[in-house]
Coordinates of C-alpha atoms in Angstrom, one line a residue:
M195 CA -12.9 -0.8 -0.5
M196 CA -12.3 1.8 -3.2
L197 CA -15.2 4.0 -4.2
S198 CA -16.5 4.0 -7.7
R199 CA -16.4 7.3 -9.5
R200 CA -20.2 7.4 -9.6
R201 CA -20.5 6.7 -5.9
F202 CA -17.8 9.2 -5.1
L203 CA -19.6 12.0 -7.1
G204 CA -22.8 11.0 -5.2
Y205 CA -21.1 12.1 -2.0
G206 CA -20.2 15.6 -3.5
G207 CA -21.3 19.0 -2.3
A208 CA -23.1 19.0 1.0
G209 CA -22.3 15.3 1.6
M210 CA -18.5 15.9 1.6
L211 CA -18.9 19.0 3.7
A212 CA -20.9 16.9 6.2
I213 CA -18.0 14.4 6.4
A214 CA -15.5 17.2 7.0
S215 CA -17.7 18.5 9.9
G216 CA -17.9 15.1 11.5
C217 CA -21.5 14.3 10.5
K218 CA -22.3 11.2 8.4
P219 CA -24.7 11.9 5.5
T220 CA -27.5 9.4 5.0
N221 CA -26.2 8.3 1.6
L222 CA -22.7 7.5 2.8
N223 CA -22.0 3.8 3.0
L224 CA -18.5 2.5 2.5
L225 CA -19.7 -1.1 2.2
P226 CA -20.6 -2.2 -1.3
A227 CA -24.3 -2.2 -2.1
E228 CA -25.9 -5.5 -2.8
N229 CA -26.1 -4.9 -6.5
E230 CA -22.3 -4.1 -6.5
I231 CA -21.5 -7.3 -4.7
A232 CA -23.4 -9.1 -7.5
T233 CA -21.1 -7.6 -10.1
L234 CA -17.9 -8.7 -8.3
K235 CA -17.3 -11.9 -10.3
L236 CA -14.6 -14.1 -9.0
L237 CA -13.0 -16.6 -11.4
P238 CA -14.9 -19.8 -11.0
L239 CA -13.1 -22.6 -9.3
A240 CA -13.6 -24.8 -12.4
E241 CA -11.7 -22.3 -14.5
R242 CA -8.9 -22.0 -11.9
T243 CA -8.6 -25.8 -12.0
K244 CA -8.4 -25.7 -15.8
L245 CA -5.6 -23.1 -15.5
A246 CA -3.7 -25.2 -13.0
K247 CA -3.8 -28.1 -15.4
L248 CA -2.4 -26.0 -18.2
K249 CA 0.4 -24.5 -16.0
N250 CA 3.1 -26.5 -17.7
N251 CA 2.4 -24.6 -20.9
L252 CA 4.1 -21.5 -19.4
L253 CA 7.4 -21.5 -21.4
G254 CA 8.2 -17.9 -22.0
Y255 CA 9.2 -16.8 -18.5
P256 CA 11.7 -18.2 -15.9
I257 CA 9.2 -19.6 -13.4
N258 CA 9.3 -23.2 -12.2
M259 CA 5.7 -24.3 -12.4
N260 CA 6.3 -27.6 -10.6
T261 CA 4.4 -28.0 -7.4
P262 CA 6.8 -28.3 -4.5
P263 CA 7.0 -31.8 -2.9
E264 CA 4.6 -32.9 -0.2
A265 CA 7.5 -32.5 2.3
F266 CA 7.4 -28.8 1.7
F267 CA 3.8 -28.5 2.6
A268 CA 4.4 -30.7 5.7
W269 CA 7.1 -28.3 6.7
R270 CA 4.8 -25.4 6.1
K271 CA 2.3 -27.0 8.4
Q272 CA 4.9 -27.5 11.1
L273 CA 5.7 -23.8 10.9
N274 CA 2.0 -22.9 11.2
D275 CA 1.7 -25.2 14.2
A276 CA 4.5 -23.2 15.8
G277 CA 2.6 -20.0 15.1
I278 CA 4.7 -18.8 12.1
G279 CA 2.3 -17.3 9.6
M280 CA -0.6 -17.4 12.1
F281 CA 0.0 -13.9 13.5
A282 CA 2.3 -11.0 12.7
F283 CA 5.9 -12.0 12.6
N284 CA 8.4 -9.5 11.3
N285 CA 12.1 -9.8 10.3
V286 CA 12.8 -6.2 10.7
G287 CA 16.4 -5.1 10.3
N288 CA 19.7 -7.0 10.3
P289 CA 19.1 -10.7 10.8
Y290 CA 22.5 -11.0 12.5
K291 CA 21.5 -8.6 15.3
E292 CA 19.1 -9.1 18.1
S293 CA 15.7 -7.8 17.1
A294 CA 13.5 -5.5 19.3
I295 CA 10.6 -7.7 17.9
P296 CA 11.0 -11.2 19.3
Y297 CA 8.5 -12.6 16.8
N298 CA 10.9 -13.2 13.9
T299 CA 12.6 -15.9 12.0
H300 CA 16.1 -14.5 11.8
D301 CA 17.6 -17.8 12.9
F302 CA 16.1 -19.5 9.8
E303 CA 17.2 -16.5 7.7
R304 CA 20.8 -16.7 8.9
E305 CA 21.0 -20.4 8.3
V306 CA 19.6 -20.0 4.7
I307 CA 22.3 -17.4 4.0
H308 CA 25.0 -19.6 5.6
R309 CA 24.0 -22.6 3.5
F310 CA 23.6 -20.9 0.2
G311 CA 26.7 -18.7 0.9
K312 CA 28.6 -21.9 1.0
R313 CA 27.1 -22.9 -2.3
Y314 CA 28.4 -19.7 -3.8
A315 CA 31.8 -20.2 -2.2
F316 CA 31.7 -17.3 0.2
P317 CA 34.1 -17.6 3.1
A318 CA 32.3 -19.2 6.0
D319 CA 33.6 -16.6 8.4
D320 CA 32.9 -13.6 6.1
T321 CA 29.3 -13.9 4.8
W322 CA 26.3 -11.6 5.3
G323 CA 22.9 -11.5 3.6
F324 CA 19.2 -11.8 4.0
L325 CA 16.1 -13.0 2.2
S326 CA 14.6 -10.2 0.2
H327 CA 11.2 -9.6 -1.3
S328 CA 12.3 -10.5 -4.8
G329 CA 15.3 -10.6 -7.2
T330 CA 14.8 -6.9 -8.0
D331 CA 14.8 -6.1 -4.3
S332 CA 18.2 -8.0 -4.0
N333 CA 19.5 -6.0 -6.9
M334 CA 18.4 -2.8 -5.3
H335 CA 20.3 -3.6 -2.1
G336 CA 23.4 -4.6 -4.1
M337 CA 23.4 -1.4 -6.1
Y338 CA 22.7 0.8 -3.1
M339 CA 25.5 -0.9 -1.1
G340 CA 27.9 -0.4 -4.0
R341 CA 26.8 3.2 -4.5
T342 CA 27.3 3.9 -0.8
I343 CA 30.6 2.2 -0.4
L344 CA 32.1 3.8 -3.5
K345 CA 31.0 7.3 -2.6
G346 CA 32.3 6.7 1.0
R347 CA 35.7 5.6 -0.4
T348 CA 36.1 8.3 -3.0
G349 CA 33.8 11.1 -2.1
V350 CA 32.4 10.9 -5.7
L351 CA 29.1 9.4 -6.8
P352 CA 29.8 6.4 -9.1
K353 CA 28.4 5.9 -12.5
A354 CA 26.4 2.7 -13.3
Y355 CA 27.8 0.4 -15.9
F356 CA 25.6 -2.3 -17.5
T357 CA 24.4 -3.5 -20.9
K358 CA 21.1 -3.0 -22.7
E359 CA 20.7 -6.8 -22.3
A360 CA 20.4 -6.4 -18.5
H361 CA 17.0 -6.7 -16.9
Y362 CA 14.8 -3.6 -17.3
S363 CA 14.6 -3.3 -13.5
V364 CA 18.3 -2.3 -13.4
Q365 CA 17.4 0.9 -15.3
I366 CA 14.6 1.6 -12.8
L367 CA 17.0 1.1 -9.9
R368 CA 19.5 3.3 -11.6
D369 CA 16.9 6.1 -11.7
L370 CA 16.0 5.6 -8.0
L371 CA 19.6 5.9 -7.0
G372 CA 20.1 9.0 -9.2
L373 CA 23.1 7.5 -11.1
E374 CA 24.3 8.4 -14.5
T375 CA 24.4 5.3 -16.8
V376 CA 27.2 4.2 -19.1
F377 CA 25.9 1.5 -21.4
V378 CA 28.5 -1.1 -22.3
D379 CA 28.4 -2.8 -25.7
T380 CA 27.9 -6.5 -25.9
L381 CA 29.7 -9.4 -27.5
P382 CA 27.9 -11.4 -30.3
D383 CA 26.3 -13.7 -27.8
G384 CA 24.8 -10.8 -25.8
G385 CA 27.3 -10.8 -22.9
M386 CA 29.2 -7.7 -21.8
D387 CA 32.2 -6.7 -23.9
P388 CA 35.2 -6.3 -21.5
G389 CA 37.1 -4.4 -24.2
D390 CA 34.3 -1.8 -24.5
L391 CA 34.1 -1.6 -20.7
A392 CA 37.8 -0.7 -20.6
Q393 CA 37.3 2.1 -23.1
K394 CA 34.2 3.4 -21.3
L395 CA 36.1 3.4 -18.0
A396 CA 39.0 5.3 -19.5
A397 CA 36.6 7.9 -20.8
N398 CA 35.0 8.3 -17.3
R399 CA 38.1 8.0 -15.1
P400 CA 37.2 10.6 -12.5
Q401 CA 34.1 8.6 -11.3
P402 CA 34.2 5.2 -9.6
A403 CA 32.3 2.4 -11.4
L404 CA 29.3 0.5 -10.1
V405 CA 29.2 -2.4 -12.5
I406 CA 26.1 -4.6 -12.7
A407 CA 27.0 -7.9 -14.5
T408 CA 24.2 -10.3 -15.6
I409 CA 24.6 -14.0 -15.3
G410 CA 21.8 -15.0 -17.7
T411 CA 20.5 -12.0 -19.6
T412 CA 16.8 -11.6 -19.7
F413 CA 16.0 -12.5 -23.3
K414 CA 19.1 -14.2 -24.8
G415 CA 20.5 -16.0 -21.8
A416 CA 24.0 -14.6 -22.2
V417 CA 26.5 -14.6 -19.4
D418 CA 28.7 -11.5 -18.7
P419 CA 32.3 -12.7 -18.3
I420 CA 33.0 -11.6 -14.7
D421 CA 36.7 -12.7 -14.6
R422 CA 37.5 -10.6 -17.6
I423 CA 35.4 -7.8 -16.3
Q424 CA 37.3 -7.9 -13.0
E425 CA 40.6 -7.7 -14.8
V426 CA 39.5 -4.5 -16.5
L427 CA 38.3 -3.1 -13.1
E428 CA 41.7 -3.7 -11.4
E429 CA 42.9 -0.1 -11.9
H430 CA 39.6 1.6 -11.3
P431 CA 37.6 2.2 -8.0
S432 CA 34.7 -0.2 -8.5
Y433 CA 32.0 -2.4 -7.0
L434 CA 30.8 -5.5 -9.0
H435 CA 27.3 -6.7 -8.4
L436 CA 25.9 -9.9 -10.0
D437 CA 22.3 -10.1 -11.1
A438 CA 22.1 -13.9 -11.2
A439 CA 18.3 -14.1 -10.8
L440 CA 17.7 -17.4 -12.7
F441 CA 21.1 -18.8 -13.5
G442 CA 22.3 -18.3 -10.0
G443 CA 19.6 -20.7 -8.9
Y444 CA 20.6 -23.7 -10.9
L445 CA 24.3 -23.3 -11.8
P446 CA 25.5 -24.2 -8.3
F447 CA 23.9 -27.6 -8.9
T448 CA 25.8 -28.3 -12.1
K449 CA 29.4 -28.7 -13.3
H450 CA 29.4 -25.0 -14.0
A451 CA 29.1 -23.9 -10.3
D452 CA 32.3 -21.9 -10.6
I453 CA 30.5 -19.4 -12.8
V454 CA 28.8 -17.9 -9.8
A455 CA 31.5 -18.7 -7.2
Y456 CA 32.7 -15.8 -5.1
Q457 CA 36.1 -17.4 -4.9
L458 CA 37.7 -20.2 -6.9
P459 CA 39.7 -23.0 -5.3
G460 CA 43.2 -21.9 -4.5
K461 CA 42.5 -18.3 -5.5
P462 CA 41.6 -16.1 -2.6
A463 CA 40.8 -13.1 -4.8
A464 CA 37.1 -12.1 -4.8
R465 CA 35.5 -12.3 -8.2
Y466 CA 32.6 -10.0 -7.3
D467 CA 31.2 -8.1 -4.4
S468 CA 27.5 -9.2 -4.0
I469 CA 25.0 -11.4 -5.7
A470 CA 21.2 -11.5 -6.2
V471 CA 19.3 -14.7 -6.9
S472 CA 15.6 -15.3 -7.2
C473 CA 13.9 -17.9 -5.0
H474 CA 10.8 -18.3 -7.2
K475 CA 12.5 -19.1 -10.4
F476 CA 14.6 -22.3 -10.5
F477 CA 13.8 -23.4 -6.9
G478 CA 10.1 -23.3 -7.5
F479 CA 9.4 -21.4 -4.2
P480 CA 5.7 -20.5 -4.6
S481 CA 6.0 -16.8 -3.8
P482 CA 8.4 -14.1 -5.0
A483 CA 11.5 -13.8 -2.9
G484 CA 15.2 -13.3 -3.4
L485 CA 18.6 -14.1 -1.9
F486 CA 21.0 -11.2 -1.3
I487 CA 24.5 -12.3 -0.3
T488 CA 27.7 -10.3 0.2
T489 CA 30.6 -10.4 2.7
Q490 CA 30.4 -9.4 6.3
S491 CA 33.4 -7.0 5.7
H492 CA 31.5 -5.3 2.8
F493 CA 28.4 -5.0 5.0
D494 CA 30.4 -3.6 7.9
E495 CA 31.9 -0.9 5.6
F496 CA 28.5 -0.1 4.2
N497 CA 26.8 -0.1 7.6
A498 CA 29.2 2.4 9.0
L499 CA 28.3 4.8 6.3
F500 CA 24.6 3.9 6.5
S501 CA 24.5 4.6 10.2
K502 CA 25.3 8.3 9.5
I503 CA 22.0 8.8 7.8
H504 CA 19.9 6.5 9.9
N505 CA 18.8 6.8 13.6
P506 CA 18.9 3.2 14.9
E507 CA 17.3 4.0 18.3
Y508 CA 13.8 2.9 17.4
I509 CA 14.7 -0.7 16.5
H510 CA 17.8 -0.9 18.8
H511 CA 20.3 -1.4 16.0
V512 CA 21.4 -0.1 12.6
P513 CA 19.4 -2.3 10.2
G514 CA 21.6 -2.2 7.1
T515 CA 18.6 -2.9 4.9
I516 CA 16.6 -0.5 2.8
T517 CA 13.3 -2.0 3.8
C518 CA 12.4 -1.9 7.5
S519 CA 9.7 -4.6 7.9
R520 CA 10.4 -7.8 6.0
D521 CA 8.4 -11.0 5.6
A522 CA 9.3 -13.4 8.3
V523 CA 7.3 -16.4 6.9
K524 CA 9.3 -16.6 3.6
P525 CA 12.8 -17.3 5.2
A526 CA 11.3 -20.0 7.4
E527 CA 9.5 -21.6 4.4
F528 CA 12.5 -21.2 2.1
Y529 CA 14.7 -22.9 4.7
F530 CA 13.2 -26.2 3.3
F531 CA 15.1 -25.7 0.1
S532 CA 18.4 -25.5 1.9
S533 CA 18.1 -29.0 3.4
P534 CA 20.3 -31.8 2.0
E535 CA 17.3 -33.7 0.7
A536 CA 16.0 -30.6 -1.2
M537 CA 19.4 -29.8 -2.6
G538 CA 19.6 -33.4 -3.9
K539 CA 16.3 -32.8 -5.7
L540 CA 17.6 -29.5 -7.0
T541 CA 20.6 -31.3 -8.5
E542 CA 18.3 -33.7 -10.3
D543 CA 16.1 -30.8 -11.5
A544 CA 19.2 -28.9 -12.9
R545 CA 20.5 -32.0 -14.7
S546 CA 17.2 -32.8 -16.4
M547 CA 16.5 -29.1 -17.2
M548 CA 19.8 -28.8 -19.0
Q549 CA 19.3 -32.0 -20.9
N550 CA 15.8 -30.8 -21.9
S551 CA 17.4 -27.5 -23.0
D552 CA 19.7 -29.5 -25.3
Y553 CA 16.7 -31.4 -26.6
F554 CA 14.6 -28.3 -27.3
L555 CA 17.5 -26.7 -29.3
Q556 CA 18.1 -29.9 -31.3
Q557 CA 14.4 -30.2 -32.1
M558 CA 14.1 -26.6 -33.2
Q559 CA 17.2 -26.7 -35.4
S560 CA 16.3 -30.0 -37.0
L561 CA 12.5 -29.5 -37.5
F562 CA 12.4 -25.7 -38.0
P563 CA 15.7 -24.5 -39.4
K564 CA 14.1 -21.3 -40.7
R565 CA 13.3 -20.3 -37.2
D566 CA 17.0 -19.7 -36.6
A567 CA 17.0 -20.9 -33.0
V568 CA 19.9 -19.7 -30.9
R569 CA 21.2 -20.8 -27.5
A570 CA 23.8 -18.3 -26.3
N571 CA 25.9 -20.9 -24.5
E572 CA 25.9 -24.3 -22.9
L573 CA 25.1 -22.8 -19.4
S574 CA 21.8 -21.4 -20.7
N575 CA 18.3 -22.9 -20.5
T576 CA 17.0 -20.1 -22.8
I577 CA 16.5 -20.6 -26.6
Y578 CA 15.3 -17.7 -28.8
F579 CA 14.0 -17.9 -32.3
K580 CA 11.9 -16.1 -34.9
K581 CA 8.5 -15.3 -33.5
P582 CA 5.6 -17.7 -34.2
T583 CA 2.0 -16.7 -34.6
D584 CA 0.0 -15.0 -31.8
R585 CA -1.9 -18.2 -31.2
I586 CA 1.4 -20.0 -30.2
V587 CA 2.6 -17.0 -28.3
K588 CA -0.6 -16.8 -26.2
K589 CA -0.9 -20.6 -25.6
Y590 CA 2.6 -20.9 -24.3
S591 CA 2.9 -17.4 -22.7
L592 CA 6.0 -16.6 -24.8
A593 CA 8.0 -13.5 -24.2
T594 CA 8.7 -11.6 -27.5
M595 CA 11.1 -8.8 -28.5
H596 CA 12.1 -7.0 -31.6
L597 CA 15.8 -7.7 -32.2
A598 CA 18.4 -6.8 -34.8
I599 CA 20.1 -10.0 -35.7
N600 CA 22.9 -10.0 -38.4
G601 CA 21.8 -6.5 -39.3
Q602 CA 18.2 -7.4 -39.8
Q603 CA 15.2 -6.3 -37.7
Q604 CA 13.1 -9.3 -36.7
D605 CA 10.5 -10.2 -34.1
Y606 CA 11.7 -13.0 -31.8
A607 CA 10.3 -15.1 -29.1
H608 CA 12.1 -17.2 -26.5
V609 CA 11.5 -20.4 -24.5
V610 CA 13.0 -20.8 -21.0
V611 CA 13.2 -24.5 -20.3
M612 CA 12.4 -24.7 -16.6
P613 CA 12.0 -27.9 -14.6
H614 CA 8.3 -28.3 -15.5
A615 CA 9.1 -28.2 -19.3
D616 CA 9.7 -32.0 -19.8
R617 CA 10.0 -33.9 -23.1
A618 CA 6.2 -34.2 -23.3
V619 CA 5.7 -30.4 -23.0
I620 CA 8.4 -29.8 -25.5
D621 CA 7.0 -32.3 -28.0
A622 CA 3.6 -30.7 -27.7
F623 CA 5.1 -27.3 -28.4
M624 CA 6.9 -28.7 -31.5
S625 CA 3.7 -30.3 -32.7
D626 CA 1.8 -27.0 -32.4
L627 CA 4.7 -25.2 -34.1
K628 CA 4.4 -27.4 -37.2
S629 CA 1.0 -25.8 -38.0
D630 CA 2.9 -22.5 -37.9
S631 CA 5.5 -23.4 -40.5
A632 CA 3.5 -21.9 -43.4
H633 CA 3.8 -18.5 -41.9
L634 CA 7.6 -18.3 -42.4

């Protein structure tokens, strides 16, 4: 337990010297005093129950608040009965290599990657990946892999290309990797402008390009046009990573599955190099996790370079992952969502979610035209509009941003229509918004 500042100061002087000499002063007690225990107020269960009942009001962030089906919890119990999650399991290293730690779930992890790799149209005999800690963790591995491969091929550190509509974590990862950034302009809908990318590449020709394309930008829900981007990259040493955190979850279960396909039917050319998808967004997995999928050939090229800076002796193989220890419970639990029954339910969720996105936009435009509601494209479940009052923002946990639209600066909010946002939730939101109309 952390010490309070007052208690820490109470151990000063002779007391701290006594600790250093191996003697325990009489006033040193690392357990909290009774009066301190009394001040540690946990949120009452009644309030937690109230919050749980209001969970469907969360509309501003891409989290599926639906409770997983009973079958998921039955599966979780089976895993517990088998010992998974009951003591320390560890998915250290490459899930496709034999681990020095036998208590792992690499078999579940490989099957998850195989099944979802098929969904993203990766070649069955050329797929590699793992279950990461989060979408950001998956992006980190994709960007690190791209950086390593490009430097290995050219001897030159690449520059990172992405737009200001990309998730803020991409800029954090850029800093961690020590890469210079080239910001690419956007099209009117918020997607990357391939024409501006071409100009920026020409101006930075000596350096290879690590391009991070976003399939579903954070606030506007725009989609970077990866085929046009790939055409621009043909004459330039490059690596294209997709951040498809939210859209990559549901698009494979819609008629727009080709948007995130690694290859298109009858066209063997790769459309990108790696992809990151969040597990806790569309799927409704009740814990942050992410899919990272690339090709086995890309991984082999990366791992050959990675092995030069990593001593694999300790864990008996070159891991190929930045993180050493990885959660072994999550791959086993997320395996549930790769079953045919679960994927059937995901198809239903995607269909109703897109229908409700249509409905939300129609209601906003018909009832509140002055809100200027915008949906970037028909693939998107995100609608942004002029910001309502703080009461509405707080009640529905809306994300807000200050944007320049048509040359005018304005505060905007957005709603992300996730599977829990059904017609009843949307109608309640519209009803609350009516009381807000006088503020426009």
